[in-house]
Short mmCIF file of C-alpha atoms in Angstrom, two decimals:
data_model
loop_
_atom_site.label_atom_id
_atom_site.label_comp_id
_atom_site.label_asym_id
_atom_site.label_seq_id
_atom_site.Cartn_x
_atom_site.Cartn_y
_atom_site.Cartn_z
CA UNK O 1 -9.07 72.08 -43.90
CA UNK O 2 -5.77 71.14 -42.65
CA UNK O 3 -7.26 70.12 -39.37
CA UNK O 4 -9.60 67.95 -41.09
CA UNK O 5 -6.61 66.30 -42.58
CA UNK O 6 -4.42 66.01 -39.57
CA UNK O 7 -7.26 64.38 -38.00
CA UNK O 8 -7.69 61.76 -40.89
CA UNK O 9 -3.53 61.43 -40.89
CA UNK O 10 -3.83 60.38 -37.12
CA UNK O 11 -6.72 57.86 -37.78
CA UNK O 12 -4.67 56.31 -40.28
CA UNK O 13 -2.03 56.14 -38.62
CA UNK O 14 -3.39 54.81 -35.45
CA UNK O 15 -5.61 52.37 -37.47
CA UNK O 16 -2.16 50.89 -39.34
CA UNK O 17 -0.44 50.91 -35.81
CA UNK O 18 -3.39 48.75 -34.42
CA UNK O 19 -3.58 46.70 -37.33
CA UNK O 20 0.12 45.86 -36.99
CA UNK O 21 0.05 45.36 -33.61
CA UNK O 22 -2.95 42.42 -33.72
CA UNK O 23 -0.72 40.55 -36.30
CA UNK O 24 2.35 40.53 -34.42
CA UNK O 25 0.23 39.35 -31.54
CA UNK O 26 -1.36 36.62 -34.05
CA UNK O 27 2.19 35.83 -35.13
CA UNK O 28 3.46 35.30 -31.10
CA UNK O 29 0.67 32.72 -30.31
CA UNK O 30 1.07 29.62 -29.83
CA UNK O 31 -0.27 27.28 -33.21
CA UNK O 32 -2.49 25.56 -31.03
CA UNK O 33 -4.92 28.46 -30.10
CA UNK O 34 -5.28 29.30 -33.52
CA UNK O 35 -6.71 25.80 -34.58
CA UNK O 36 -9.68 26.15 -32.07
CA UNK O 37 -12.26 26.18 -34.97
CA UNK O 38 -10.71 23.49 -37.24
CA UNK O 39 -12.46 19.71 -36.72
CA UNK O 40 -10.74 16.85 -35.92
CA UNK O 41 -9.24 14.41 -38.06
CA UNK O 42 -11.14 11.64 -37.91
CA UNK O 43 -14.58 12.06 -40.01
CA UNK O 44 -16.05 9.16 -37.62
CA UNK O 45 -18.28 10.18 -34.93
CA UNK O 46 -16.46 8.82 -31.96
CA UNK O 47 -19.44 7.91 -29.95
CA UNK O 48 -21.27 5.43 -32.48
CA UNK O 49 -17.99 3.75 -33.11
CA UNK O 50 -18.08 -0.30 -32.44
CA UNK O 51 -15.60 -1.85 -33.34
CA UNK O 52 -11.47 -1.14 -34.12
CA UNK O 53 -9.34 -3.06 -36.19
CA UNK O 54 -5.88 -2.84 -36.34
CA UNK O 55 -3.62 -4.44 -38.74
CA UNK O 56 0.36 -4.33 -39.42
CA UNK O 57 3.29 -6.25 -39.74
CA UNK O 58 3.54 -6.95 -36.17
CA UNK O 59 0.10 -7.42 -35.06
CA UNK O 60 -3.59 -8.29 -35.90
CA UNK O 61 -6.53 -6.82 -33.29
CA UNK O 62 -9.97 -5.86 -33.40
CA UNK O 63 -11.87 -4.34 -30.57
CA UNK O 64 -15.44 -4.96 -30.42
CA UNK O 65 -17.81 -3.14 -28.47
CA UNK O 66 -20.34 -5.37 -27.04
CA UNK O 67 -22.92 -4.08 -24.13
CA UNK O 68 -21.13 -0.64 -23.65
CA UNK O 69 -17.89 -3.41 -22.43
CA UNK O 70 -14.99 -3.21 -25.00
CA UNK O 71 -13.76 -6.58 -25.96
CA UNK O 72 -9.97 -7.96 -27.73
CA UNK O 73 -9.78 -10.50 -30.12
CA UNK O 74 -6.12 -11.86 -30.95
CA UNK O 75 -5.02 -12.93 -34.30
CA UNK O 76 -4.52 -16.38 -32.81
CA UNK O 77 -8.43 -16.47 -32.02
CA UNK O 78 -8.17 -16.09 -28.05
CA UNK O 79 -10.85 -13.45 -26.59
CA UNK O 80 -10.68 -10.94 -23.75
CA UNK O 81 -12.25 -8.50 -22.05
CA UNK O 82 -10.41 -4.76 -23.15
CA UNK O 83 -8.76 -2.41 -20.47
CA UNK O 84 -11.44 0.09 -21.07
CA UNK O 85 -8.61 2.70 -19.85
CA UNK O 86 -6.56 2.12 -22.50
CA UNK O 87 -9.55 2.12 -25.55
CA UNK O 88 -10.73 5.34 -23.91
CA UNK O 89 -7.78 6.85 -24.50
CA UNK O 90 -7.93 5.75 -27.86
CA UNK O 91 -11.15 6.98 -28.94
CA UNK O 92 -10.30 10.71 -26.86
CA UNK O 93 -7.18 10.83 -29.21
CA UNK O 94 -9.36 9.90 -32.02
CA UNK O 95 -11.95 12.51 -31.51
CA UNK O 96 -9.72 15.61 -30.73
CA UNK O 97 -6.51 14.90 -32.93
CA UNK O 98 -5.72 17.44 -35.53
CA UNK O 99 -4.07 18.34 -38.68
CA UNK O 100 -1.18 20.21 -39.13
CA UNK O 101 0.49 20.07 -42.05
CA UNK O 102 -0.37 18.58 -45.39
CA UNK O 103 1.56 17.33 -47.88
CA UNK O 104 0.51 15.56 -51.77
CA UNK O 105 1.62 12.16 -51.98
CA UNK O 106 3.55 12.78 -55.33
CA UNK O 107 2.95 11.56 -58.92
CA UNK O 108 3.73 7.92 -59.80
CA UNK O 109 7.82 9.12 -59.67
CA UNK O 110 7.44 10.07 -56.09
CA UNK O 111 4.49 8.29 -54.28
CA UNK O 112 6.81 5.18 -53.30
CA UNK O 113 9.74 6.84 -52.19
CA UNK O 114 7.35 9.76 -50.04
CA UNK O 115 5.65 6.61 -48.44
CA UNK O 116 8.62 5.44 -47.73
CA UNK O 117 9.99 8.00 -46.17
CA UNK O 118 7.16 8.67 -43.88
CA UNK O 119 6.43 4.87 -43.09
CA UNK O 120 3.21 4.61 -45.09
CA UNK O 121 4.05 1.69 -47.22
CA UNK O 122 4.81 -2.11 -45.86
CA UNK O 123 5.55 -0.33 -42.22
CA UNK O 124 2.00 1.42 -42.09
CA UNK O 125 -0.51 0.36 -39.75
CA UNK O 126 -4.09 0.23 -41.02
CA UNK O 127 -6.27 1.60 -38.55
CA UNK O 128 -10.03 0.60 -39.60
CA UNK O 129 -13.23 2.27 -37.68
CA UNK O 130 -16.27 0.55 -37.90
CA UNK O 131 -19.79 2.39 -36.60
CA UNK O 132 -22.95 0.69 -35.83
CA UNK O 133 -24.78 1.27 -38.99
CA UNK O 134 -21.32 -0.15 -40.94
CA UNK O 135 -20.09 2.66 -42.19
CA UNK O 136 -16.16 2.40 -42.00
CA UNK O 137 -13.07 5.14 -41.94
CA UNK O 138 -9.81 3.91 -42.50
CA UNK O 139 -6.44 5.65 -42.11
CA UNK O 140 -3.02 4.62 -42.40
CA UNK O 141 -0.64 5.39 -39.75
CA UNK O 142 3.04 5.86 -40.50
CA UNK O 143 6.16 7.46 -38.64
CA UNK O 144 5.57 8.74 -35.23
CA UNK O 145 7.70 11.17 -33.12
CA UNK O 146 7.87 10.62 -29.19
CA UNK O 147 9.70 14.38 -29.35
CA UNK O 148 6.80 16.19 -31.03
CA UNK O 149 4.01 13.78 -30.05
CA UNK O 150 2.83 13.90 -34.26
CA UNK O 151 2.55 11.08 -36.23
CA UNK O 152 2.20 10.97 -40.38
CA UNK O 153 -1.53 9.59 -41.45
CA UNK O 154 -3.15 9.42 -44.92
CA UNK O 155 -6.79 8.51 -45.33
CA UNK O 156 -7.35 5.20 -47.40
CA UNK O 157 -7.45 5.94 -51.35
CA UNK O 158 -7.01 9.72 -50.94
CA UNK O 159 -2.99 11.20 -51.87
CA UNK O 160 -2.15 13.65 -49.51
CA UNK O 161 -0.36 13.23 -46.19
CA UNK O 162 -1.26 14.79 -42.95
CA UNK O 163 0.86 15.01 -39.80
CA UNK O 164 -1.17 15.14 -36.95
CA UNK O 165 -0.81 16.03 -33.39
CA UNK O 166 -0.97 12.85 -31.84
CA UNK O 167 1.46 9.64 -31.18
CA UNK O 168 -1.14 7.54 -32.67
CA UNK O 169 1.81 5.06 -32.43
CA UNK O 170 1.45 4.86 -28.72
CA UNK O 171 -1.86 5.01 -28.24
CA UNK O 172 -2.43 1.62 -30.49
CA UNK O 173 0.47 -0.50 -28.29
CA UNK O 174 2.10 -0.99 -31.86
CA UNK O 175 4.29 -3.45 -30.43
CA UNK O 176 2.09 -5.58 -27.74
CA UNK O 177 -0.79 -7.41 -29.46
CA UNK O 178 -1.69 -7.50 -26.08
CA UNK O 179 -1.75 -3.84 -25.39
CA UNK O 180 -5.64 -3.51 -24.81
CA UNK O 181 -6.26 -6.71 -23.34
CA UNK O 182 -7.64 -6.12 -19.71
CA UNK O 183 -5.35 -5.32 -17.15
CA UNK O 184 -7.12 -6.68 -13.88
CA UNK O 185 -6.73 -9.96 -12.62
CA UNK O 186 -9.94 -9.82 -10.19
CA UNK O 187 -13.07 -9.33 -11.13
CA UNK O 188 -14.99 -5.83 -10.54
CA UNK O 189 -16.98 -7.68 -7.87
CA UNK O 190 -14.20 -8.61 -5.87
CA UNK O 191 -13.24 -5.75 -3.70
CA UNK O 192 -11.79 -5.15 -0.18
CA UNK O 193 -15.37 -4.65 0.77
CA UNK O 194 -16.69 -8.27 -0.21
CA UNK O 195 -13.48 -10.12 0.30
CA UNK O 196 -13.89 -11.92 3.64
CA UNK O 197 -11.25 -14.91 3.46
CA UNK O 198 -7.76 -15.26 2.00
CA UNK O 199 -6.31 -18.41 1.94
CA UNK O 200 -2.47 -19.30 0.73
CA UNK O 201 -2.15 -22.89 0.36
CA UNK O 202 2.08 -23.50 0.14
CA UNK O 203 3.15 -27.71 -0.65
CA UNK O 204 3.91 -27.33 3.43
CA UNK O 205 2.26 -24.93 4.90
CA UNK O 206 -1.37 -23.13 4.16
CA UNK O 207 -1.82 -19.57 5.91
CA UNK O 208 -5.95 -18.54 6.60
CA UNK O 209 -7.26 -15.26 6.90
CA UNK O 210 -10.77 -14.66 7.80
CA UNK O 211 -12.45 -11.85 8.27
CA UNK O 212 -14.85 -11.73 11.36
CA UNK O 213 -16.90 -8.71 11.94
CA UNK O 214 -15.08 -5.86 10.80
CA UNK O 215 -11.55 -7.39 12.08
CA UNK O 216 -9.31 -9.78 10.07
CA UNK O 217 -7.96 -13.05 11.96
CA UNK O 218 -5.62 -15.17 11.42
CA UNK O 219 -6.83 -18.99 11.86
CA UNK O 220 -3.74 -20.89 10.00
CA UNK O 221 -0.50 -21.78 11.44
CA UNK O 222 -1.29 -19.38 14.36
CA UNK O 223 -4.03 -17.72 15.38
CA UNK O 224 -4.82 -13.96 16.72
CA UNK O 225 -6.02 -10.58 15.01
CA UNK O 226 -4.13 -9.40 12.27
CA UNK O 227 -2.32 -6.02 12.78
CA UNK O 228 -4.16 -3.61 10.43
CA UNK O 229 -0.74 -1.55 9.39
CA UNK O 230 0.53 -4.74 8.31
CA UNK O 231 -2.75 -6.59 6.62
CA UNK O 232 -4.10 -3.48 5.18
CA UNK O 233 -1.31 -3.02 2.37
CA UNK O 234 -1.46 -6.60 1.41
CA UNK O 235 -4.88 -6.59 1.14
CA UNK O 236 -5.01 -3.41 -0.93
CA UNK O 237 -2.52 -5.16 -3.13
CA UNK O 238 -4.23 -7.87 -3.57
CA UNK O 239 -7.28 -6.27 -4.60
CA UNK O 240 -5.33 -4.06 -7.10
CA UNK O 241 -3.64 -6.65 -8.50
CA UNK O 242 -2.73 -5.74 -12.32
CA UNK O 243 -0.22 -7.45 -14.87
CA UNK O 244 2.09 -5.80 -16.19
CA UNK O 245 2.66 -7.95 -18.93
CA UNK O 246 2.31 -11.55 -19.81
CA UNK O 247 4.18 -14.10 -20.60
CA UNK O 248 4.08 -17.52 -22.78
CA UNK O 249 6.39 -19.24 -20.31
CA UNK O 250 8.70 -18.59 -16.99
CA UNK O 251 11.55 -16.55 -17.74
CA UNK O 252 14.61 -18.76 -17.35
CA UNK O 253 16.14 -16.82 -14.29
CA UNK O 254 12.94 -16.81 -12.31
CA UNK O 255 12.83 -19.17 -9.13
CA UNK O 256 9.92 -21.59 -9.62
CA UNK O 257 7.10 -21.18 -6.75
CA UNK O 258 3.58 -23.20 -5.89
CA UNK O 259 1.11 -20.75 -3.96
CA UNK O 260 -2.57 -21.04 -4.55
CA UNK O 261 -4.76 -18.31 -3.41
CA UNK O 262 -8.40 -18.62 -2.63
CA UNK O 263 -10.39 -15.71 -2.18
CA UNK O 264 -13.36 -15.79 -0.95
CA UNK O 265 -15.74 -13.16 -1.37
CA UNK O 266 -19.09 -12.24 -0.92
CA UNK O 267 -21.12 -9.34 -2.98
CA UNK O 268 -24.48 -8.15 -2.12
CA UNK O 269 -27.27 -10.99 -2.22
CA UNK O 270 -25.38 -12.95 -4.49
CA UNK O 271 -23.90 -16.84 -3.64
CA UNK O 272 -20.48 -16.63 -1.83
CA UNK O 273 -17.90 -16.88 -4.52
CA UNK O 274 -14.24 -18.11 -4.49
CA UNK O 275 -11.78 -16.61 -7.36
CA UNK O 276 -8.39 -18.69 -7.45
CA UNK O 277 -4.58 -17.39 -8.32
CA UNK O 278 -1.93 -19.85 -9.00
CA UNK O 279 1.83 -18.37 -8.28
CA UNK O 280 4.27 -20.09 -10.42
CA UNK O 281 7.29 -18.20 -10.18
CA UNK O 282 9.22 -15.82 -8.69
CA UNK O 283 11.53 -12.77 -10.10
CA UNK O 284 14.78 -11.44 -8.25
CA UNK O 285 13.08 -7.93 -8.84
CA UNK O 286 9.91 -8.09 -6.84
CA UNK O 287 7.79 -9.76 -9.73
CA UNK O 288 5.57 -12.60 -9.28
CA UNK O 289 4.15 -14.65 -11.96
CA UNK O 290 0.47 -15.88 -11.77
CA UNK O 291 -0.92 -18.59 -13.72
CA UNK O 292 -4.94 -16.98 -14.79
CA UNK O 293 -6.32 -19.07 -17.41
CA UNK O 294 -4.46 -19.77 -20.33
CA UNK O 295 -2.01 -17.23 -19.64
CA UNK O 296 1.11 -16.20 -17.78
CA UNK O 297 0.73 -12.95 -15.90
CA UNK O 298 3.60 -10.79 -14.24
CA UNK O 299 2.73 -8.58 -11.46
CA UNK O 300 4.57 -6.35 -9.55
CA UNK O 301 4.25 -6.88 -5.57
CA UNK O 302 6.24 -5.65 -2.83
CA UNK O 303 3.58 -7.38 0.22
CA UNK O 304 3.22 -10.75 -0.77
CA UNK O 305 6.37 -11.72 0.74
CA UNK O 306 4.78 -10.93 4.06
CA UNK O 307 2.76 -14.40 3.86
CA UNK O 308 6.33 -16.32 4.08
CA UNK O 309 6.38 -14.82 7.57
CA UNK O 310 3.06 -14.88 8.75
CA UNK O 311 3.94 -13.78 12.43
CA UNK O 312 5.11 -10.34 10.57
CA UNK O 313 0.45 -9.70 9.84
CA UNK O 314 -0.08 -10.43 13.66
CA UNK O 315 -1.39 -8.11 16.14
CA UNK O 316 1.35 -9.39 19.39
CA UNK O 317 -1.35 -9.00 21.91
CA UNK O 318 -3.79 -10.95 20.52
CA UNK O 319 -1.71 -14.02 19.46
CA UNK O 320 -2.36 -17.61 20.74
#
């Protein structure tokens, strides 16, 4: 008998021991593998989502998906294509973010001071997700931390606050209405592939590239072969060309400039095509801005002051 009842001590013991041990391990893990099973946030199924509107004291957008191309529309009416990028990241933050801590609004004492506190009242931004059959989510999006990447949400008509794990702050550009608009100033058909002229047309002087063959030449003010380890970064620059902001009108410090560039390009079986940059200024920290439709655009460059010296993109051999 009393082996019997060692043997059941020692199971007992050994069971409380392993018991104890898993919850201490539990207790040691990070929060984030123990939140594998819970869904995200947002109700919205990510992928039928078509169109985004976002609305605060600072800004006005909606992003419209139209043939699997996202597009911006400004407050002031103006359309533009989306940096797909940037709404992609979006919609991944959208579809994964999670709660992590709840808290009730409050009772009719409390509710304006809580919103307050967690910028959910006048500071909010109303996030609005619209799906292709018109159903619509909408969640209010209050104080964000850059430090803990969380930001304080509550779902439209329902009183209790979630903080979720997400800068959803961020990833809307709270403070650039232009945030999403499209980032490339050529279009996708222009590449260095189908680019096969470059012209720079200065009030006094106009420097021509052509490409002949699989060799660029220079045919304006000089003429020979281009040196590929100078040309090939400007032309890679050019191609990549991408604002990085833009602008109503030149800063005041910037030197004023007048460079048109026509490139010519040709894709596939398509009619030869010429796409057109106007630089109007000049920055005294490597930024050029380019006139592109109704807008000012500032790009960074560190090659185009190579066409001021055009003897610099010359192979020496081959000049004439």
């Amino acid at each position: 008998m009393k082996v019997i009842t060692d043997w059941i001590n020692t199971n007992i013991a050994l069971f409380l021991v392993s018991v104890n041990l898993l919850l201490l391990i539990i207790w040691l893990l990070p929060v984030g593998l123990l939140q594998f099973k819970r869904s995200s946030f947002i109700q919205t199924e990510i992928s039928k989502i078509n169109k985004i509107e976002i609305q605060s004291n600072q800004l006005s957008i909606t992003l419209t998906k139209q043939d699997n191309q996202w597009q911006l529309s400004l407050a002031n009416q103006k359309n533009y294509t989306a940096d797909q990028q940037r709404v992609d990241e979006l919609l991944k933050t959208l579809s994964t973010i999670r709660s992590q801590y709840d808290l009730p609004l409050g009772n009719s004492e409390n509710k304006a001071a809580n919103k307050s506190e967690f910028q959910l009242d006048t500071e909010a931004v109303k996030l609005t997700l619209q799906t292709d059959s018109n159903t619509t989510e909408t969640v209010l999006i209050g104080r964000a931390s850059n430090r803990s990447d969380t930001t304080f949400v509550l779902r439209d008509g329902e009183t209790t606050i979630h903080e979720v794990d997400a800068n959803l702050r961020n990833k809307i550009g709270i403070q650039d209405s232009q945030y999403f608009r499209n980032r490339s100033l050529l279009p996708k058909e222009i590449d260095a592939d189908t680019i096969n002229s470059i012209v720079f047309f200065e009030p006094k002087r106009t420097l021509r590239l052509a490409k002949a063959g699989s060799d660029w030449q220079m045919i304006e003010p000089m003429v020979g072969k281009l040196r590929h380890e100078s040309f090939e970064p400007l032309l890679t620059e050019i191609v990549n060309l991408k604002a990085k902001g833009f602008v109503d009108k030149l800063p005041t410090k910037s030197e004023k400039k007048s460079i048109r560039i026509e490139i010519g390009y040709h894709s596939g079986t398509t009619t030869p095509g010429v796409f057109q940059l106007d630089i109007i200024g000049k920055s005294d920290y490597g930024s050029y801005y380019i006139k592109l439709d109704d807008s000012i655009v500032e790009v960074s460059s560190y090659y185009l002051d190579d066409i001021y010296d055009p003897s610099r993109l010359l192979d020496r051999k081959s000049e004439h």
